[in-house]
mmCIF file of C-alpha atoms in Angstrom:
data_model
loop_
_atom_site.group_PDB
_atom_site.id
_atom_site.type_symbol
_atom_site.label_atom_id
_atom_site.label_comp_id
_atom_site.label_asym_id
_atom_site.label_seq_id
_atom_site.Cartn_x
_atom_site.Cartn_y
_atom_site.Cartn_z
ATOM 1 C CA MET A 20 -24.946 35.176 15.139
ATOM 2 C CA PHE A 21 -23.180 36.524 12.034
ATOM 3 C CA TYR A 22 -22.711 40.183 11.260
ATOM 4 C CA PHE A 23 -21.702 41.410 7.857
ATOM 5 C CA TYR A 24 -20.090 44.788 7.671
ATOM 6 C CA PRO A 25 -20.020 46.917 4.554
ATOM 7 C CA SER A 26 -17.092 45.940 2.363
ATOM 8 C CA SER A 27 -16.150 45.726 -1.254
ATOM 9 C CA GLY A 28 -18.519 42.771 -1.587
ATOM 10 C CA LYS A 29 -15.765 40.198 -2.173
ATOM 11 C CA LYS A 30 -15.767 38.575 1.276
ATOM 12 C CA PRO A 31 -19.365 37.260 1.221
ATOM 13 C CA VAL A 32 -18.832 35.912 -2.302
ATOM 14 C CA ILE A 33 -15.634 34.129 -1.237
ATOM 15 C CA LEU A 34 -17.415 32.694 1.805
ATOM 16 C CA ILE A 35 -20.266 31.378 -0.336
ATOM 17 C CA LEU A 36 -17.802 29.828 -2.816
ATOM 18 C CA LEU A 37 -15.919 28.109 0.014
ATOM 19 C CA ILE A 38 -19.158 26.637 1.354
ATOM 20 C CA ILE A 39 -20.136 25.340 -2.104
ATOM 21 C CA VAL A 40 -16.679 23.812 -2.674
ATOM 22 C CA SER A 41 -16.735 22.082 0.724
ATOM 23 C CA LEU A 42 -20.119 20.532 -0.091
ATOM 24 C CA THR A 43 -18.862 19.110 -3.396
ATOM 25 C CA VAL A 44 -15.754 17.615 -1.770
ATOM 26 C CA ASN A 45 -17.960 15.297 0.294
ATOM 27 C CA ALA A 46 -19.503 13.943 -2.907
ATOM 28 C CA GLN A 47 -16.051 12.713 -4.021
ATOM 29 C CA PHE A 48 -15.690 10.261 -1.108
ATOM 30 C CA LYS A 49 -16.439 6.612 -1.824
ATOM 31 C CA ARG A 50 -16.341 3.835 0.758
ATOM 32 C CA ILE A 51 -14.830 0.596 -0.499
ATOM 33 C CA GLY A 52 -15.153 -2.500 1.651
ATOM 34 C CA LEU A 53 -16.005 -6.179 1.733
ATOM 35 C CA LYS A 54 -19.028 -5.790 -0.557
ATOM 36 C CA GLU A 55 -16.754 -4.380 -3.271
ATOM 37 C CA GLY A 56 -14.249 -7.258 -2.921
ATOM 38 C CA LEU A 57 -11.739 -6.078 -0.299
ATOM 39 C CA SER A 58 -10.345 -9.152 1.489
ATOM 40 C CA ASN A 59 -10.658 -7.689 5.011
ATOM 41 C CA ASN A 60 -11.820 -4.443 6.631
ATOM 42 C CA SER A 61 -8.687 -4.244 8.809
ATOM 43 C CA VAL A 62 -6.531 -2.195 6.433
ATOM 44 C CA THR A 63 -2.885 -1.885 7.484
ATOM 45 C CA THR A 64 -1.334 -0.041 4.532
ATOM 46 C CA ILE A 65 -2.267 1.603 1.222
ATOM 47 C CA PHE A 66 0.066 2.300 -1.699
ATOM 48 C CA GLN A 67 -0.421 3.693 -5.223
ATOM 49 C CA ASP A 68 2.045 2.379 -7.799
ATOM 50 C CA ARG A 69 3.420 4.255 -10.806
ATOM 51 C CA TYR A 70 0.670 2.819 -13.027
ATOM 52 C CA GLY A 71 -2.111 4.191 -10.827
ATOM 53 C CA PHE A 72 -3.173 0.921 -9.205
ATOM 54 C CA MET A 73 -4.047 1.091 -5.525
ATOM 55 C CA TRP A 74 -2.556 -1.675 -3.396
ATOM 56 C CA VAL A 75 -4.242 -2.336 -0.062
ATOM 57 C CA GLY A 76 -2.648 -4.475 2.637
ATOM 58 C CA THR A 77 -4.955 -6.017 5.224
ATOM 59 C CA PHE A 78 -4.917 -8.584 8.023
ATOM 60 C CA ASP A 79 -6.096 -11.079 5.404
ATOM 61 C CA GLY A 80 -4.132 -10.518 2.212
ATOM 62 C CA LEU A 81 -2.951 -8.064 -0.417
ATOM 63 C CA ASN A 82 -5.491 -6.378 -2.699
ATOM 64 C CA GLN A 83 -4.935 -4.619 -6.028
ATOM 65 C CA TYR A 84 -7.657 -2.104 -6.925
ATOM 66 C CA ASP A 85 -7.959 -0.734 -10.475
ATOM 67 C CA GLY A 86 -10.799 1.678 -9.709
ATOM 68 C CA TYR A 87 -13.470 -0.890 -10.575
ATOM 69 C CA GLN A 88 -12.630 -4.199 -8.934
ATOM 70 C CA PHE A 89 -10.189 -5.951 -6.618
ATOM 71 C CA ARG A 90 -7.681 -8.689 -7.329
ATOM 72 C CA THR A 91 -6.812 -10.453 -4.070
ATOM 73 C CA PHE A 92 -3.591 -12.263 -3.184
ATOM 74 C CA LYS A 93 -3.586 -14.659 -0.232
ATOM 75 C CA ASN A 94 -1.601 -17.604 1.030
ATOM 76 C CA SER A 95 -2.544 -20.885 -0.593
ATOM 77 C CA LEU A 96 -1.110 -24.007 1.038
ATOM 78 C CA ASP A 97 -0.850 -25.828 -2.306
ATOM 79 C CA ASP A 98 0.923 -22.925 -4.076
ATOM 80 C CA SER A 99 4.514 -22.199 -3.012
ATOM 81 C CA LEU A 100 4.515 -18.980 -5.083
ATOM 82 C CA SER A 101 1.468 -17.477 -3.360
ATOM 83 C CA LEU A 102 1.744 -14.766 -0.715
ATOM 84 C CA PRO A 103 3.413 -16.632 2.195
ATOM 85 C CA ASN A 104 1.624 -14.700 4.946
ATOM 86 C CA ASN A 105 -1.724 -12.897 4.776
ATOM 87 C CA ARG A 106 -0.895 -10.215 7.348
ATOM 88 C CA VAL A 107 0.442 -7.444 5.079
ATOM 89 C CA SER A 108 2.157 -4.602 6.928
ATOM 90 C CA ALA A 109 3.926 -2.604 4.192
ATOM 91 C CA ILE A 110 3.900 -2.081 0.417
ATOM 92 C CA GLU A 111 6.467 -0.186 -1.664
ATOM 93 C CA GLU A 112 7.763 -0.002 -5.225
ATOM 94 C CA ASP A 113 11.466 0.172 -6.039
ATOM 95 C CA GLY A 114 13.144 2.156 -8.821
ATOM 96 C CA ALA A 115 12.661 -0.739 -11.280
ATOM 97 C CA ALA A 116 8.859 -0.863 -10.693
ATOM 98 C CA ASN A 117 9.083 -4.050 -8.606
ATOM 99 C CA LEU A 118 6.371 -4.224 -5.963
ATOM 100 C CA TRP A 119 7.639 -5.285 -2.533
ATOM 101 C CA VAL A 120 5.287 -6.568 0.148
ATOM 102 C CA GLY A 121 6.173 -6.651 3.836
ATOM 103 C CA THR A 122 4.404 -9.238 5.973
ATOM 104 C CA LYS A 123 4.712 -10.627 9.475
ATOM 105 C CA MET A 124 6.970 -13.317 7.952
ATOM 106 C CA GLY A 125 9.365 -11.257 5.815
ATOM 107 C CA VAL A 126 9.587 -9.323 2.547
ATOM 108 C CA TYR A 127 8.441 -10.596 -0.844
ATOM 109 C CA ARG A 128 8.693 -9.282 -4.399
ATOM 110 C CA LEU A 129 5.615 -9.656 -6.569
ATOM 111 C CA ASP A 130 6.384 -10.792 -10.110
ATOM 112 C CA LYS A 131 3.509 -9.110 -11.947
ATOM 113 C CA SER A 132 4.017 -11.151 -15.125
ATOM 114 C CA LYS A 133 3.240 -14.403 -13.255
ATOM 115 C CA TRP A 134 1.450 -13.014 -10.180
ATOM 116 C CA SER A 135 3.952 -14.906 -8.019
ATOM 117 C CA PHE A 136 5.792 -13.906 -4.848
ATOM 118 C CA PHE A 137 9.517 -14.375 -4.262
ATOM 119 C CA PRO A 138 11.288 -13.922 -0.906
ATOM 120 C CA LEU A 139 14.075 -11.511 -0.114
ATOM 121 C CA PHE A 140 17.331 -13.085 1.090
ATOM 122 C CA TYR A 141 20.068 -11.666 3.286
ATOM 123 C CA ARG A 142 23.264 -11.150 1.336
ATOM 124 C CA GLU A 143 26.672 -10.552 2.815
ATOM 125 C CA GLU A 144 29.002 -8.266 0.898
ATOM 126 C CA ASN A 145 30.966 -10.018 -1.877
ATOM 127 C CA LYS A 146 29.266 -13.358 -1.194
ATOM 128 C CA PRO A 147 26.603 -15.229 -3.159
ATOM 129 C CA ILE A 148 23.025 -15.298 -1.924
ATOM 130 C CA ASN A 149 22.445 -18.056 0.603
ATOM 131 C CA PRO A 150 18.962 -19.602 0.131
ATOM 132 C CA ASP A 151 18.944 -20.533 3.829
ATOM 133 C CA ARG A 152 19.118 -16.851 4.817
ATOM 134 C CA LYS A 153 15.623 -15.711 3.852
ATOM 135 C CA VAL A 154 14.339 -12.577 5.611
ATOM 136 C CA THR A 155 11.657 -13.947 7.951
ATOM 137 C CA THR A 156 11.339 -11.209 10.573
ATOM 138 C CA PRO A 157 8.147 -9.137 10.831
ATOM 139 C CA ILE A 158 8.285 -6.057 8.598
ATOM 140 C CA ASN A 159 7.134 -2.726 10.036
ATOM 141 C CA ALA A 160 7.730 -0.467 7.029
ATOM 142 C CA LEU A 161 9.252 -0.229 3.554
ATOM 143 C CA LEU A 162 10.558 3.089 2.263
ATOM 144 C CA LYS A 163 11.920 3.910 -1.189
ATOM 145 C CA MET A 164 15.068 6.015 -0.998
ATOM 146 C CA GLU A 165 16.040 8.692 -3.530
ATOM 147 C CA ASN A 166 18.381 6.290 -5.365
ATOM 148 C CA GLY A 167 15.531 3.761 -5.853
ATOM 149 C CA ASN A 168 16.737 1.309 -3.203
ATOM 150 C CA LEU A 169 14.427 0.165 -0.429
ATOM 151 C CA LEU A 170 14.899 0.759 3.260
ATOM 152 C CA ILE A 171 13.386 -2.178 5.148
ATOM 153 C CA CYS A 172 12.330 -1.618 8.756
ATOM 154 C CA THR A 173 11.941 -4.835 10.722
ATOM 155 C CA ALA A 174 10.742 -5.731 14.187
ATOM 156 C CA GLY A 175 13.851 -6.579 16.167
ATOM 157 C CA ASN A 176 16.514 -6.599 13.431
ATOM 158 C CA GLY A 177 16.679 -2.926 12.522
#
């Protein structure tokens, strides 16, 4: 039971406003799933890039959402530049607006001009990149540091 005590009259008005605001917040929620074009309902990570696009990683591919529709990226056996593994675990953008995608088979940079994926290679200090040293360990997380570089968290290799 509620009791209202005499006051300046501001408290009941504030309470009523809070109730009205909380009711309108629910109206802002929109469920987006398979019917709308999402590749899989098992979402593992969500990221918003600097252009406002939402990137959704799932157990079955990477999805770009522009607020209206999805563009889906998956592995295609006949396309060596497609996403190499569909199990996306992390998404991050570096200081140069490159989108990096962590999967269970390594880290890949998405070239947005060609919609192609390129692997990340290990590089020893003062040595050229060795194409045989591709990062292939499962990726747990990607984190952009203050200087724009990426911190890559792997399963088993740090």
